CSV table of C-alpha atoms in Angstrom, one decimal:
chain,number,residue,atom,x,y,z
J,166,MET,CA,0.0,0.0,0.0
J,167,THR,CA,1.3,3.4,-1.0
J,168,ARG,CA,1.6,5.8,1.8
J,169,THR,CA,1.2,9.6,1.2
J,170,THR,CA,3.1,12.0,3.3
J,171,ALA,CA,1.9,15.5,4.2
J,172,PRO,CA,3.7,18.3,2.4
J,173,PRO,CA,6.2,20.2,4.4
J,174,PRO,CA,4.8,23.3,6.3
J,175,SER,CA,6.3,25.7,3.8
J,176,THR,CA,4.4,24.2,0.9
J,177,ARG,CA,1.0,23.7,2.6
J,178,PRO,CA,-1.8,26.1,1.5
J,179,ARG,CA,-2.3,28.8,4.1
J,180,ARG,CA,-5.7,28.5,5.7
J,181,ARG,CA,-6.5,32.2,6.3
J,182,ILE,CA,-9.0,33.2,9.0
J,183,LEU,CA,-8.5,36.9,9.1
J,184,ALA,CA,-9.1,39.2,6.1
J,185,ASP,CA,-6.7,38.5,3.2
J,186,LEU,CA,-4.4,41.5,2.9
J,187,THR,CA,-2.9,40.4,-0.4
J,188,PRO,CA,-4.5,43.2,-2.5
J,189,LEU,CA,-3.0,45.8,-0.1
J,190,ARG,CA,0.5,44.3,-0.5
J,191,THR,CA,0.5,43.7,-4.2
J,192,SER,CA,-1.2,46.9,-5.5
J,193,PRO,CA,0.0,50.3,-4.3
J,194,ASP,CA,-2.9,52.0,-6.2
J,195,PHE,CA,-5.5,49.8,-4.4
J,196,ARG,CA,-3.8,50.4,-1.1
J,197,ARG,CA,-4.0,54.1,-1.5
J,198,LEU,CA,-7.7,53.9,-2.5
J,199,TRP,CA,-8.4,51.6,0.5
J,200,PHE,CA,-6.8,53.8,3.1
J,201,GLY,CA,-8.3,56.9,1.6
J,202,GLY,CA,-11.7,55.3,1.7
J,203,ILE,CA,-11.4,54.4,5.4
J,204,ILE,CA,-10.6,58.0,6.2
J,205,SER,CA,-13.2,59.6,4.0
J,206,TRP,CA,-16.0,57.1,5.0
J,207,LEU,CA,-15.4,58.2,8.7
J,208,GLY,CA,-15.8,61.8,7.7
J,209,GLN,CA,-18.9,61.2,5.6
J,210,ALA,CA,-20.6,59.2,8.5
J,211,MET,CA,-19.8,62.1,10.8
J,212,THR,CA,-21.3,64.6,8.5
J,213,ALA,CA,-24.5,62.5,8.0
J,214,LEU,CA,-25.0,62.4,11.7
J,215,ALA,CA,-24.2,66.1,12.1
J,216,ILE,CA,-26.8,67.1,9.4
J,217,SER,CA,-29.5,65.0,11.1
J,218,LEU,CA,-28.8,66.7,14.4
J,219,GLN,CA,-28.7,70.1,12.9
J,220,VAL,CA,-32.0,69.6,11.0
J,221,TYR,CA,-33.6,68.5,14.3
J,222,GLU,CA,-32.2,71.5,16.2
J,223,ILE,CA,-33.6,73.9,13.5
J,224,THR,CA,-37.0,72.3,13.1
J,225,GLY,CA,-37.7,70.2,16.2
J,226,SER,CA,-39.4,67.7,13.8
J,227,SER,CA,-38.5,64.0,13.4
J,228,PHE,CA,-40.4,64.2,10.0
J,229,SER,CA,-38.0,66.9,8.9
J,230,VAL,CA,-35.1,64.6,9.8
J,231,GLY,CA,-36.7,61.8,7.9
J,232,LEU,CA,-36.8,64.0,4.8
J,233,VAL,CA,-33.0,64.0,4.8
J,234,GLY,CA,-33.1,60.4,3.7
J,235,LEU,CA,-35.6,61.2,0.9
J,236,PHE,CA,-33.5,64.1,-0.4
J,237,SER,CA,-30.5,61.7,-0.7
J,238,LEU,CA,-32.4,58.7,-2.0
J,239,VAL,CA,-34.0,60.3,-5.1
J,240,PRO,CA,-30.8,61.8,-6.6
J,241,LEU,CA,-28.9,58.6,-5.7
J,242,VAL,CA,-31.4,56.4,-7.6
J,243,VAL,CA,-31.7,58.8,-10.6
J,244,PHE,CA,-28.0,59.6,-11.0
J,245,GLY,CA,-26.9,56.1,-10.0
J,246,LEU,CA,-27.9,54.9,-13.5
J,247,TYR,CA,-26.6,58.0,-15.2
J,248,GLY,CA,-23.4,57.9,-13.3
J,249,GLY,CA,-22.8,54.4,-14.4
J,250,ALA,CA,-23.2,55.4,-18.1
J,251,VAL,CA,-20.8,58.3,-17.5
J,252,ALA,CA,-18.3,55.9,-16.0
J,253,ASP,CA,-18.4,53.8,-19.1
J,254,THR,CA,-17.8,56.9,-21.3
J,255,ILE,CA,-15.0,59.0,-19.9
J,256,ASP,CA,-11.8,58.4,-17.9
J,257,ARG,CA,-13.0,56.9,-14.6
J,258,ARG,CA,-10.0,58.4,-12.7
J,259,LYS,CA,-11.1,61.9,-13.7
J,260,LEU,CA,-14.8,61.2,-12.9
J,261,GLY,CA,-13.8,59.8,-9.4
J,262,LEU,CA,-11.5,62.8,-8.9
J,263,PHE,CA,-13.9,65.5,-9.8
J,264,SER,CA,-16.9,63.9,-7.9
J,265,ALA,CA,-14.7,63.7,-4.8
J,266,LEU,CA,-13.7,67.3,-5.3
J,267,GLY,CA,-17.4,68.1,-5.4
J,268,MET,CA,-18.1,66.4,-2.1
J,269,THR,CA,-15.1,68.2,-0.6
J,270,ALA,CA,-16.5,71.6,-1.7
J,271,LEU,CA,-19.9,70.7,-0.2
J,272,SER,CA,-18.4,69.9,3.1
J,273,PHE,CA,-16.6,73.3,3.1
J,274,ALA,CA,-20.0,74.9,2.3
J,275,LEU,CA,-21.6,73.3,5.3
J,276,ALA,CA,-18.7,74.4,7.5
J,277,GLY,CA,-18.9,77.9,6.2
J,278,ALA,CA,-22.6,78.2,6.8
J,279,ALA,CA,-22.2,76.9,10.4
J,280,LEU,CA,-19.4,79.3,11.1
J,281,LEU,CA,-21.5,82.2,9.8
J,282,ASP,CA,-24.5,81.0,11.9
J,283,TYR,CA,-26.5,80.6,8.8
J,284,HIS,CA,-28.9,77.8,9.9
J,285,ARG,CA,-31.4,77.1,7.1
J,286,VAL,CA,-32.9,73.7,6.7
J,287,TRP,CA,-33.3,74.2,2.9
J,288,LEU,CA,-29.5,74.6,2.6
J,289,LEU,CA,-28.9,71.3,4.4
J,290,TYR,CA,-31.4,69.5,2.1
J,291,ALA,CA,-29.8,71.0,-1.0
J,292,VAL,CA,-26.3,69.9,0.2
J,293,VAL,CA,-27.6,66.4,1.0
J,294,ALA,CA,-29.1,66.1,-2.5
J,295,LEU,CA,-25.9,67.4,-4.2
J,296,GLN,CA,-23.8,65.0,-2.1
J,297,ALA,CA,-26.0,62.1,-3.3
J,298,VAL,CA,-25.4,63.3,-6.9
J,299,CYS,CA,-21.6,63.3,-6.4
J,300,GLY,CA,-21.8,59.9,-4.7
J,301,ALA,CA,-23.8,58.5,-7.5
J,302,LEU,CA,-21.1,59.6,-10.0
J,303,ASN,CA,-18.2,58.5,-7.7
J,304,GLY,CA,-19.5,55.0,-6.7
J,305,PRO,CA,-19.7,53.4,-10.2
J,306,ALA,CA,-16.4,54.8,-11.3
J,307,ARG,CA,-14.6,53.7,-8.1
J,308,SER,CA,-16.0,50.2,-8.2
J,309,ALA,CA,-15.3,49.7,-11.9
J,310,MET,CA,-11.7,50.6,-11.3
J,311,ILE,CA,-11.0,47.7,-8.9
J,312,PRO,CA,-10.9,44.9,-11.6
J,313,ARG,CA,-8.3,47.0,-13.5
J,314,LEU,CA,-6.1,47.2,-10.4
J,315,LEU,CA,-6.1,43.6,-9.3
J,316,PRO,CA,-6.2,40.1,-10.8
J,317,ALA,CA,-9.5,38.2,-10.7
J,318,GLU,CA,-8.5,35.9,-7.9
J,319,GLN,CA,-7.9,38.8,-5.6
J,320,LEU,CA,-11.3,40.4,-6.1
J,321,PRO,CA,-13.1,38.6,-3.2
J,322,ALA,CA,-10.3,39.7,-0.8
J,323,ALA,CA,-10.5,43.3,-2.2
J,324,ASN,CA,-14.3,43.5,-1.8
J,325,ALA,CA,-14.0,42.1,1.8
J,326,LEU,CA,-11.5,44.8,2.6
J,327,ASN,CA,-13.8,47.4,1.1
J,328,SER,CA,-16.6,46.0,3.3
J,329,VAL,CA,-14.3,46.7,6.3
J,330,THR,CA,-14.0,50.3,5.1
J,331,THR,CA,-17.7,50.9,4.9
J,332,THR,CA,-18.8,49.0,8.0
J,333,PHE,CA,-16.1,50.6,10.1
J,334,GLY,CA,-17.1,54.1,8.9
J,335,MET,CA,-20.8,53.3,9.6
J,336,THR,CA,-20.0,52.0,13.1
J,337,ALA,CA,-17.4,54.5,14.3
J,338,GLY,CA,-18.3,57.6,12.3
J,339,PRO,CA,-21.6,58.4,14.0
J,340,ALA,CA,-20.1,57.9,17.4
J,341,LEU,CA,-17.2,60.1,16.6
J,342,GLY,CA,-19.4,62.7,15.0
J,343,GLY,CA,-21.6,62.9,18.1
J,344,ILE,CA,-18.6,63.6,20.2
J,345,ILE,CA,-17.2,66.2,17.9
J,346,VAL,CA,-20.5,68.0,17.5
J,347,GLY,CA,-21.0,68.0,21.3
J,348,TRP,CA,-17.6,69.4,22.0
J,349,TRP,CA,-16.8,71.8,19.1
J,350,GLY,CA,-20.1,72.2,17.1
J,351,TYR,CA,-21.3,71.4,13.7
J,352,GLN,CA,-18.6,73.4,11.9
J,353,ALA,CA,-15.9,71.2,13.4
J,354,ALA,CA,-17.5,68.0,12.1
J,355,TYR,CA,-17.9,69.5,8.6
J,356,LEU,CA,-14.4,70.8,8.5
J,357,ILE,CA,-13.0,67.4,9.5
J,358,ASP,CA,-15.1,65.8,6.8
J,359,ALA,CA,-13.7,68.1,4.2
J,360,ALA,CA,-10.1,67.4,5.4
J,361,THR,CA,-10.6,63.7,5.3
J,362,PHE,CA,-11.4,63.9,1.5
J,363,GLY,CA,-7.8,64.8,1.0
J,364,ALA,CA,-6.8,61.2,1.4
J,365,ALA,CA,-9.4,60.1,-1.2
J,366,LEU,CA,-8.3,62.9,-3.6
J,367,TYR,CA,-4.6,61.9,-3.3
J,368,ALA,CA,-5.4,58.3,-4.0
J,369,MET,CA,-7.4,59.2,-7.1
J,370,TRP,CA,-4.7,61.6,-8.2
J,371,ARG,CA,-2.1,58.9,-8.2
J,372,LEU,CA,-4.1,56.5,-10.3
J,373,PRO,CA,-3.2,55.9,-14.0
J,374,SER,CA,-5.8,56.9,-16.7
J,375,MET,CA,-8.8,54.5,-16.5
J,376,ARG,CA,-10.6,54.9,-19.8
J,377,PRO,CA,-13.2,52.1,-20.4
J,378,GLU,CA,-12.0,49.3,-22.6
J,379,ARG,CA,-14.4,49.5,-25.5
J,380,LYS,CA,-14.8,47.1,-28.4
J,381,GLU,CA,-13.9,48.3,-31.9
J,382,GLY,CA,-16.8,50.1,-33.5
J,383,ALA,CA,-18.6,50.7,-30.2
J,384,LYS,CA,-20.6,54.0,-29.7
J,385,GLY,CA,-18.6,56.9,-28.2
J,386,ARG,CA,-21.2,57.6,-25.6
J,387,ALA,CA,-22.4,54.8,-23.3
J,388,SER,CA,-26.2,54.4,-23.0
J,389,VAL,CA,-28.1,53.5,-19.9
J,390,LEU,CA,-30.6,51.6,-22.0
J,391,ASP,CA,-27.7,49.5,-23.5
J,392,GLY,CA,-26.7,48.6,-20.0
J,393,LEU,CA,-30.2,47.5,-19.1
J,394,ARG,CA,-30.4,45.5,-22.3
J,395,PHE,CA,-27.1,43.8,-21.5
J,396,LEU,CA,-28.4,43.0,-18.0
J,397,GLY,CA,-31.5,41.4,-19.6
J,398,THR,CA,-29.3,38.9,-21.3
J,399,ARG,CA,-27.2,38.0,-18.2
J,400,PRO,CA,-29.3,35.8,-15.8
J,401,ASN,CA,-26.5,35.3,-13.3
J,402,ILE,CA,-25.9,39.0,-12.8
J,403,ARG,CA,-29.7,39.6,-12.5
J,404,MET,CA,-29.8,36.9,-9.8
J,405,THR,CA,-27.3,38.9,-7.7
J,406,PHE,CA,-29.7,41.8,-7.8
J,407,PHE,CA,-32.9,39.6,-7.2
J,408,SER,CA,-31.3,37.9,-4.2
J,409,ASP,CA,-30.3,41.2,-2.6
J,410,MET,CA,-33.8,42.6,-3.2
J,411,ALA,CA,-35.4,39.5,-1.6
J,412,ALA,CA,-33.3,40.1,1.5
J,413,MET,CA,-33.6,43.9,1.7
J,414,VAL,CA,-37.3,44.3,0.7
J,415,LEU,CA,-38.8,41.4,2.5
J,416,ALA,CA,-36.6,41.0,5.6
J,417,GLN,CA,-35.5,44.5,6.6
J,418,PRO,CA,-36.6,45.2,10.2
J,419,LYS,CA,-34.8,48.5,10.9
J,420,ALA,CA,-37.9,50.7,10.7
J,421,LEU,CA,-39.4,48.7,13.5
J,422,PHE,CA,-36.5,49.1,15.9
J,423,PRO,CA,-37.9,52.1,17.8
J,424,ALA,CA,-41.2,50.2,18.4
J,425,ILE,CA,-39.8,46.8,19.4
J,426,ALA,CA,-37.2,48.5,21.7
J,427,VAL,CA,-40.1,49.6,23.9
J,428,LEU,CA,-42.7,46.8,23.3
J,429,TRP,CA,-40.3,43.8,23.4
J,430,TYR,CA,-37.5,44.9,25.6
J,431,GLY,CA,-38.9,47.8,27.7
J,432,GLY,CA,-36.0,49.9,26.6
J,433,ASP,CA,-35.3,53.4,25.3
J,434,ALA,CA,-33.1,55.2,22.8
J,435,LYS,CA,-30.0,53.3,24.0
J,436,THR,CA,-31.8,50.1,23.1
J,437,VAL,CA,-32.6,51.4,19.7
J,438,GLY,CA,-28.9,52.3,19.3
J,439,LEU,CA,-27.9,48.7,20.2
J,440,LEU,CA,-30.3,47.3,17.7
J,441,VAL,CA,-29.1,49.5,14.9
J,442,ALA,CA,-25.4,48.8,15.7
J,443,ALA,CA,-25.7,45.0,15.9
J,444,PRO,CA,-25.9,44.3,12.2
J,445,ALA,CA,-23.0,46.7,11.5
J,446,VAL,CA,-20.9,45.0,14.1
J,447,GLY,CA,-21.7,41.6,12.6
J,448,ALA,CA,-20.8,42.8,9.1
J,449,LEU,CA,-17.5,44.2,10.4
J,450,LEU,CA,-16.7,40.9,12.1
J,451,GLY,CA,-17.6,39.1,8.9
J,452,SER,CA,-15.3,41.3,6.9
J,453,LEU,CA,-12.4,41.0,9.4
J,454,PHE,CA,-12.7,37.2,9.4
J,455,SER,CA,-13.0,36.8,5.6
J,456,GLY,CA,-9.8,35.0,4.8
J,457,TRP,CA,-11.7,31.8,3.8
J,458,GLN,CA,-13.7,33.6,1.1
J,459,GLY,CA,-10.8,33.6,-1.4
J,460,ARG,CA,-10.9,29.8,-1.5
J,461,ILE,CA,-14.6,29.7,-2.6
J,462,ARG,CA,-15.2,29.2,-6.3
J,463,ARG,CA,-19.0,28.5,-6.4
J,464,HIS,CA,-20.0,32.1,-5.8
J,465,GLY,CA,-23.6,31.5,-6.7
J,466,VAL,CA,-24.0,28.9,-4.0
J,467,ALA,CA,-22.2,31.2,-1.5
J,468,ILE,CA,-24.7,34.0,-2.3
J,469,LEU,CA,-27.7,31.7,-1.9
J,470,LEU,CA,-26.5,30.3,1.4
J,471,SER,CA,-25.6,33.7,2.9
J,472,VAL,CA,-28.9,35.4,1.8
J,473,ALA,CA,-30.8,32.4,3.3
J,474,ALA,CA,-28.8,32.8,6.5
J,475,TRP,CA,-29.8,36.5,6.6
J,476,GLY,CA,-33.5,35.6,6.2
J,477,LEU,CA,-33.4,32.8,8.9
J,478,ALA,CA,-31.5,35.1,11.3
J,479,ILE,CA,-34.1,37.8,10.9
J,480,ALA,CA,-36.9,35.3,11.4
J,481,ALA,CA,-35.2,34.1,14.6
J,482,PHE,CA,-34.8,37.6,15.8
J,483,GLY,CA,-38.6,38.1,15.4
J,484,LEU,CA,-39.2,35.2,17.7
J,485,THR,CA,-37.0,36.1,20.6
J,486,ARG,CA,-37.8,38.5,23.4
J,487,ASP,CA,-34.3,38.4,25.1
J,488,LEU,CA,-32.4,41.5,24.1
J,489,TRP,CA,-28.9,39.9,24.0
J,490,LEU,CA,-30.2,36.9,22.0
J,491,GLY,CA,-31.9,39.3,19.6
J,492,LEU,CA,-28.7,41.3,19.2
J,493,PHE,CA,-26.8,38.0,18.5
J,494,PHE,CA,-29.3,37.2,15.6
J,495,LEU,CA,-29.0,40.7,14.2
J,496,ALA,CA,-25.2,40.5,14.3
J,497,LEU,CA,-25.4,37.1,12.6
J,498,ALA,CA,-27.7,38.6,9.9
J,499,GLY,CA,-25.2,41.4,9.4
J,500,CYS,CA,-22.3,38.9,9.0
J,501,ALA,CA,-24.3,37.0,6.4
J,502,ASP,CA,-25.1,40.2,4.5
J,503,SER,CA,-21.4,41.1,4.4
J,504,VAL,CA,-20.6,37.6,2.9
J,505,SER,CA,-23.3,38.0,0.3
J,506,MET,CA,-22.1,41.5,-0.6
J,507,VAL,CA,-18.5,40.3,-1.2
J,508,PHE,CA,-19.6,37.5,-3.6
J,509,ARG,CA,-22.3,39.6,-5.3
J,510,THR,CA,-19.8,42.4,-6.0
J,511,THR,CA,-17.1,40.0,-7.1
J,512,MET,CA,-19.4,38.3,-9.6
J,513,LEU,CA,-20.6,41.6,-10.9
J,514,GLN,CA,-17.0,42.7,-11.5
J,515,ALA,CA,-15.6,39.5,-12.9
J,516,ALA,CA,-18.5,38.5,-15.2
J,517,THR,CA,-19.1,41.9,-16.7
J,518,PRO,CA,-17.0,43.3,-19.6
J,519,ASP,CA,-15.1,46.5,-18.7
J,520,GLU,CA,-17.1,48.6,-21.0
J,521,MET,CA,-20.3,47.7,-19.1
J,522,ARG,CA,-19.0,47.7,-15.5
J,523,GLY,CA,-19.9,51.3,-14.8
J,524,ARG,CA,-23.5,50.9,-15.9
J,525,LEU,CA,-24.0,47.7,-13.9
J,526,GLN,CA,-22.4,49.3,-10.9
J,527,GLY,CA,-24.9,52.1,-11.3
J,528,VAL,CA,-27.8,49.5,-11.2
J,529,PHE,CA,-26.1,48.0,-8.1
J,530,ILE,CA,-26.2,51.4,-6.4
J,531,VAL,CA,-29.9,51.8,-7.2
J,532,VAL,CA,-30.7,48.3,-5.8
J,533,VAL,CA,-28.6,48.8,-2.6
J,534,ALA,CA,-30.0,52.3,-2.0
J,535,GLY,CA,-33.6,51.5,-2.9
J,536,GLY,CA,-34.1,48.0,-1.5
J,537,PRO,CA,-33.8,48.9,2.2
J,538,ARG,CA,-36.1,51.9,1.8
J,539,LEU,CA,-38.8,49.7,0.2
J,540,GLY,CA,-38.1,47.2,3.0
J,541,ASP,CA,-38.7,49.9,5.7
J,542,PHE,CA,-42.0,50.8,4.1
J,543,LEU,CA,-43.1,47.2,3.8
J,544,ALA,CA,-42.1,46.3,7.3
J,545,GLY,CA,-43.9,49.4,8.7
J,546,ALA,CA,-47.1,48.7,6.8
J,547,THR,CA,-47.1,45.0,7.7
J,548,ALA,CA,-46.5,45.7,11.4
J,549,ASP,CA,-49.4,48.2,11.4
J,550,LEU,CA,-51.8,45.7,9.8
J,551,THR,CA,-50.6,42.7,12.0
J,552,SER,CA,-47.8,43.0,14.5
J,553,PRO,CA,-44.0,43.6,14.5
J,554,ALA,CA,-43.4,39.9,15.2
J,555,VAL,CA,-45.4,38.9,12.1
J,556,ALA,CA,-43.7,41.5,10.0
J,557,ILE,CA,-40.2,40.5,11.0
J,558,THR,CA,-40.5,36.7,11.2
J,559,GLY,CA,-42.8,36.5,8.2
J,560,GLY,CA,-40.4,38.7,6.3
J,561,GLY,CA,-37.4,36.5,7.1
J,562,LEU,CA,-39.2,33.3,6.1
J,563,GLY,CA,-40.6,35.1,3.0
J,564,CYS,CA,-37.1,36.0,2.0
J,565,VAL,CA,-36.0,32.3,2.1
J,566,LEU,CA,-39.1,31.2,0.2
J,567,VAL,CA,-38.5,33.7,-2.6
J,568,LEU,CA,-34.8,32.8,-2.7
J,569,VAL,CA,-35.7,29.1,-3.2
J,570,LEU,CA,-38.1,30.0,-6.0
J,571,LEU,CA,-35.5,32.2,-7.7
J,572,ALA,CA,-32.9,29.4,-7.4
J,573,ALA,CA,-35.3,26.9,-8.9
J,574,ARG,CA,-36.1,29.3,-11.8
J,575,TRP,CA,-32.4,30.1,-12.6
J,576,ARG,CA,-30.6,26.9,-11.8
J,577,GLY,CA,-27.4,27.9,-13.6
J,578,PHE,CA,-26.8,30.5,-10.8
J,579,ALA,CA,-25.8,27.7,-8.4
J,580,ARG,CA,-23.4,26.3,-11.0
J,581,TYR,CA,-21.5,29.6,-11.4
J,582,ASP,CA,-17.8,29.0,-11.1
J,583,ALA,CA,-15.4,31.9,-10.5
J,584,ARG,CA,-12.7,30.1,-12.5
J,585,SER,CA,-14.9,30.5,-15.6
J,586,PRO,CA,-17.1,33.5,-14.9
J,587,GLN,CA,-20.3,33.6,-17.0
J,588,ALA,CA,-22.8,36.4,-16.6
């Protein structure tokens, strides 16, 4: 009988547990983008909180604070599609640079108004809308750059690292913003935000030219409709959007947190804060311990399992009345969502030709921005008609059911192999 011996330690494949830092080591351009993103995301999260606090101080109305989200959502959805078409037409480096400059100028405008004691809610709404326009132009360009900076096998690790950036900013930024506003006022938060864009601007400035790779004879100007037609012929890419919509529209309980904090846990605003933070903490942990994701080749299966895990965790959250157990299930859902995001983004980047990446990233932004808002409305309406428990648990189970139906309709999605990406 032939005996096999284990390979020496130096030749064994490394079983990573923590996030894979290879993209940061191998690509200076990606490293600068990543560090610049961490700093600028912190600043943006601080400004978002400061604007909400300032709107409430001016108006004393929670409804007026809620309008901040509406003024950002509409431009983000409209210009998300347009921004993707622009990113497939002109140099993405220039688009990213000028849109980041626009966001920097808007932060300076907020700081100047605060320093001059010009407190007008219409100005804050206008700045929020313009920030969303700049973000809708910046996001597709930035995301479409990543596959040009890194080899395909490093894309899952790169997207996991980008998830660390966003979740860290969403977790730490508001807390830091509250402290800064409390100590030094709104102007300090806005000025710090403007300064943090310096890192993002420097990273964009150092990039090489990033004109889209276009086929010979292609039209000079990219069309939004052409992008949507392309999406109509790519079932695997459509499934990444459908699966995310199933999770965010059917199983999004955030709008119910204020009510269940009181009804279920007898808590107050601090309890709401814990409920809001739990998914972000879970997503951050999922991103930090993402080393295993680079070894996964069946990205479709990974997306289906992680979205199903989201739905089941939300359903379980709806059944528990213990706060800490509820926070655990919310953190588990956030972790599952971060895994889903990594593989959905990687599939979108790898299976889409470069000339179409900007437009499909624009669709991605619309789905990511619009889905949770529709989910908030559906959860609130269902809870009013039935109860919060029915809305949350029913939504989680509904997410899993819809996911099963989608997987049965497009069976090729589960067979998707990252070694031979097919959209």
